[in-house]
PDB file of C-alpha atoms in Angstrom:
ATOM      1  CA  MET U1242       0.000   0.000   0.000  1.00 44.00           C
ATOM      2  CA  ARG U1243       2.795   2.423   0.800  1.00 57.00           C
ATOM      3  CA  THR U1244       5.091   3.644  -1.904  1.00 59.00           C
ATOM      4  CA  THR U1245       8.700   2.613  -1.668  1.00 62.00           C
ATOM      5  CA  ARG U1246      11.548   5.055  -1.687  1.00 64.00           C
ATOM      6  CA  LYS U1247      13.720   5.353  -4.726  1.00 71.00           C
ATOM      7  CA  GLY U1248      17.119   6.724  -3.950  1.00 76.00           C
ATOM      8  CA  LYS U1249      20.676   5.856  -3.128  1.00 85.00           C
ATOM      9  CA  ALA U1250      21.589   4.003   0.016  1.00 84.00           C
ATOM     10  CA  ASN U1251      24.137   5.609   2.305  1.00 84.00           C
ATOM     11  CA  LYS U1252      27.213   3.369   2.610  1.00 89.00           C
ATOM     12  CA  LYS U1253      27.950   4.420   6.195  1.00 90.00           C
ATOM     13  CA  VAL U1254      24.411   3.576   7.320  1.00 90.00           C
ATOM     14  CA  MET U1255      24.457   0.265   5.474  1.00 91.00           C
ATOM     15  CA  SER U1256      27.747  -0.741   7.117  1.00 92.00           C
ATOM     16  CA  VAL U1257      26.348   0.032  10.590  1.00 92.00           C
ATOM     17  CA  ILE U1258      23.224  -2.017   9.779  1.00 91.00           C
ATOM     18  CA  ALA U1259      25.377  -4.876   8.477  1.00 92.00           C
ATOM     19  CA  HIS U1260      27.583  -4.941  11.599  1.00 93.00           C
ATOM     20  CA  ASN U1261      24.543  -4.885  13.895  1.00 91.00           C
ATOM     21  CA  TYR U1262      22.189  -7.040  11.809  1.00 91.00           C
ATOM     22  CA  ASP U1263      21.687  -9.790  14.397  1.00 90.00           C
ATOM     23  CA  LYS U1264      21.214  -7.274  17.204  1.00 91.00           C
ATOM     24  CA  LEU U1265      18.632  -5.372  15.142  1.00 90.00           C
ATOM     25  CA  LYS U1266      16.717  -8.580  14.413  1.00 89.00           C
ATOM     26  CA  GLN U1267      16.555  -9.339  18.133  1.00 88.00           C
ATOM     27  CA  LEU U1268      15.511  -5.833  19.133  1.00 87.00           C
ATOM     28  CA  CYS U1269      12.732  -5.657  16.558  1.00 84.00           C
ATOM     29  CA  GLY U1270      11.040  -8.892  17.558  1.00 76.00           C
ATOM     30  CA  TYR U1271      11.811 -10.275  14.160  1.00 63.00           C
ATOM     31  CA  ARG U1272      10.565 -13.819  14.816  1.00 65.00           C
ATOM     32  CA  ALA U1273       7.106 -12.861  16.074  1.00 64.00           C
ATOM     33  CA  SER U1274       4.249 -14.139  13.990  1.00 66.00           C
ATOM     34  CA  GLY U1275       1.642 -12.167  12.129  1.00 68.00           C
ATOM     35  CA  LEU U1276       0.763 -11.156   8.611  1.00 67.00           C
ATOM     36  CA  TYR U1277      -0.285  -7.644   7.715  1.00 67.00           C
ATOM     37  CA  CYS U1278      -1.226  -6.933   4.095  1.00 66.00           C
ATOM     38  CA  SER U1279       0.483 -10.202   3.194  1.00 70.00           C
ATOM     39  CA  LYS U1280       3.693  -8.953   4.844  1.00 77.00           C
ATOM     40  CA  SER U1281       5.386 -10.891   7.593  1.00 79.00           C
ATOM     41  CA  LYS U1282       7.654  -9.358  10.218  1.00 81.00           C
ATOM     42  CA  GLU U1283      10.602 -10.358   8.026  1.00 83.00           C
ATOM     43  CA  ASP U1284       9.206  -8.302   5.155  1.00 84.00           C
ATOM     44  CA  ILE U1285       8.649  -5.326   7.437  1.00 85.00           C
ATOM     45  CA  PHE U1286      12.220  -5.704   8.728  1.00 88.00           C
ATOM     46  CA  GLN U1287      13.563  -5.633   5.164  1.00 88.00           C
ATOM     47  CA  ASP U1288      11.385  -2.619   4.317  1.00 88.00           C
ATOM     48  CA  THR U1289      12.874  -0.868   7.331  1.00 90.00           C
ATOM     49  CA  ILE U1290      16.398  -1.584   6.120  1.00 90.00           C
ATOM     50  CA  VAL U1291      15.573  -0.045   2.738  1.00 90.00           C
ATOM     51  CA  PHE U1292      13.886   2.960   4.351  1.00 90.00           C
ATOM     52  CA  VAL U1293      16.639   3.686   6.874  1.00 91.00           C
ATOM     53  CA  SER U1294      19.455   3.161   4.372  1.00 90.00           C
ATOM     54  CA  GLN U1295      17.978   5.890   2.149  1.00 89.00           C
ATOM     55  CA  ASP U1296      16.898   8.255   4.918  1.00 87.00           C
ATOM     56  CA  GLU U1297      18.781  11.532   5.260  1.00 85.00           C
ATOM     57  CA  LYS U1298      18.174  11.702   9.005  1.00 87.00           C
ATOM     58  CA  ALA U1299      19.824   8.306   9.487  1.00 88.00           C
ATOM     59  CA  SER U1300      22.917   9.471   7.624  1.00 85.00           C
ATOM     60  CA  SER U1301      23.221  12.494   9.920  1.00 87.00           C
ATOM     61  CA  LEU U1302      23.317  10.371  13.105  1.00 87.00           C
ATOM     62  CA  SER U1303      26.802  10.160  14.552  1.00 83.00           C
ATOM     63  CA  THR U1304      26.934   7.044  16.736  1.00 89.00           C
ATOM     64  CA  ASP U1305      25.917   3.434  16.197  1.00 90.00           C
ATOM     65  CA  LYS U1306      23.638   3.561  19.257  1.00 92.00           C
ATOM     66  CA  GLU U1307      21.668   6.474  17.807  1.00 92.00           C
ATOM     67  CA  LEU U1308      21.287   4.672  14.496  1.00 92.00           C
ATOM     68  CA  ILE U1309      20.141   1.457  16.189  1.00 92.00           C
ATOM     69  CA  ASP U1310      17.562   3.385  18.218  1.00 93.00           C
ATOM     70  CA  TYR U1311      16.385   5.180  15.064  1.00 93.00           C
ATOM     71  CA  PHE U1312      16.134   1.858  13.213  1.00 92.00           C
ATOM     72  CA  CYS U1313      13.961   0.353  15.975  1.00 92.00           C
ATOM     73  CA  TYR U1314      11.766   3.462  15.942  1.00 94.00           C
ATOM     74  CA  ARG U1315      11.319   3.227  12.170  1.00 93.00           C
ATOM     75  CA  PHE U1316      10.588  -0.500  12.400  1.00 91.00           C
ATOM     76  CA  ARG U1317       7.740   0.185  14.815  1.00 90.00           C
ATOM     77  CA  MET U1318       6.398   2.958  12.586  1.00 92.00           C
ATOM     78  CA  ILE U1319       6.459   0.813   9.435  1.00 88.00           C
ATOM     79  CA  GLU U1320       4.860  -2.056  11.360  1.00 87.00           C
ATOM     80  CA  TYR U1321       2.136   0.307  12.620  1.00 89.00           C
ATOM     81  CA  GLN U1322       1.463   1.494   9.066  1.00 86.00           C
ATOM     82  CA  ALA U1323       1.226  -2.090   7.806  1.00 84.00           C
ATOM     83  CA  ILE U1324      -1.224  -3.002  10.587  1.00 82.00           C
ATOM     84  CA  ASN U1325      -3.432  -0.013   9.768  1.00 84.00           C
ATOM     85  CA  ASP U1326      -3.280  -0.746   6.036  1.00 82.00           C
ATOM     86  CA  ASN U1327      -4.363  -4.289   6.837  1.00 78.00           C
ATOM     87  CA  LYS U1328      -7.331  -2.981   8.865  1.00 79.00           C
ATOM     88  CA  LEU U1329      -8.407  -0.805   5.944  1.00 77.00           C
ATOM     89  CA  LEU U1330      -8.417  -3.798   3.629  1.00 74.00           C
ATOM     90  CA  LYS U1331     -10.692  -5.719   5.992  1.00 71.00           C
ATOM     91  CA  GLU U1332     -13.357  -3.009   6.220  1.00 69.00           C
ATOM     92  CA  ILE U1333     -16.394  -3.576   4.055  1.00 69.00           C
ATOM     93  CA  PRO U1334     -18.194  -0.470   2.838  1.00 64.00           C
ATOM     94  CA  TYR U1335     -21.838  -1.351   3.389  1.00 66.00           C
ATOM     95  CA  ALA U1336     -24.519   0.451   1.425  1.00 63.00           C
ATOM     96  CA  ASP U1337     -25.865   2.008   4.624  1.00 61.00           C
ATOM     97  CA  TYR U1338     -22.573   3.832   5.139  1.00 63.00           C
ATOM     98  CA  LEU U1339     -22.318   5.201   1.617  1.00 64.00           C
ATOM     99  CA  GLN U1340     -24.142   8.357   0.684  1.00 67.00           C
ATOM    100  CA  ALA U1341     -25.698   8.653  -2.700  1.00 65.00           C
ATOM    101  CA  PRO U1342     -25.051  11.901  -4.496  1.00 69.00           C
ATOM    102  CA  LYS U1343     -27.857  14.368  -3.922  1.00 70.00           C
ATOM    103  CA  THR U1344     -29.841  15.334  -6.958  1.00 72.00           C
ATOM    104  CA  THR U1345     -32.083  18.319  -7.173  1.00 71.00           C
ATOM    105  CA  GLU U1346     -35.604  17.812  -8.403  1.00 68.00           C
ATOM    106  CA  GLU U1347     -36.896  20.556 -10.615  1.00 64.00           C
ATOM    107  CA  GLU U1348     -40.650  20.928 -10.798  1.00 53.00           C
TER     108      GLU U1348
END
C-alpha cells in the first residue's frame, strides 16, 4: 500500500546495519508471527532496512547507538502502518454507510 523510496543508500548507514544485523533482528522482535497486508515481520524488517538506508536523518546520526535506536523506531512505525493498512483492507463499505449523491428535483 505504501510507496517505496527510490534513492541511493548511504554506505555508512548500510555498514552500521550490516555490523549490527543480528542485534537489530533481536531488538525488533523479528521472529514474532503475524501477517499484515500479506507482509510478515521479516518483510517489514527488510522494508525498514531499505527505508533507513535511504533516509537523510539516518545518515546524519553520529553514533551506532543512535542509528540502532532510530532503526527500531522506524521498524515500529512501518509495522504500525502495515497493521493499519491491513485494517483498511478488511473493512467492508456497506450500502448504509455510503451516501448517494444528492440530486435536485426541478418541478
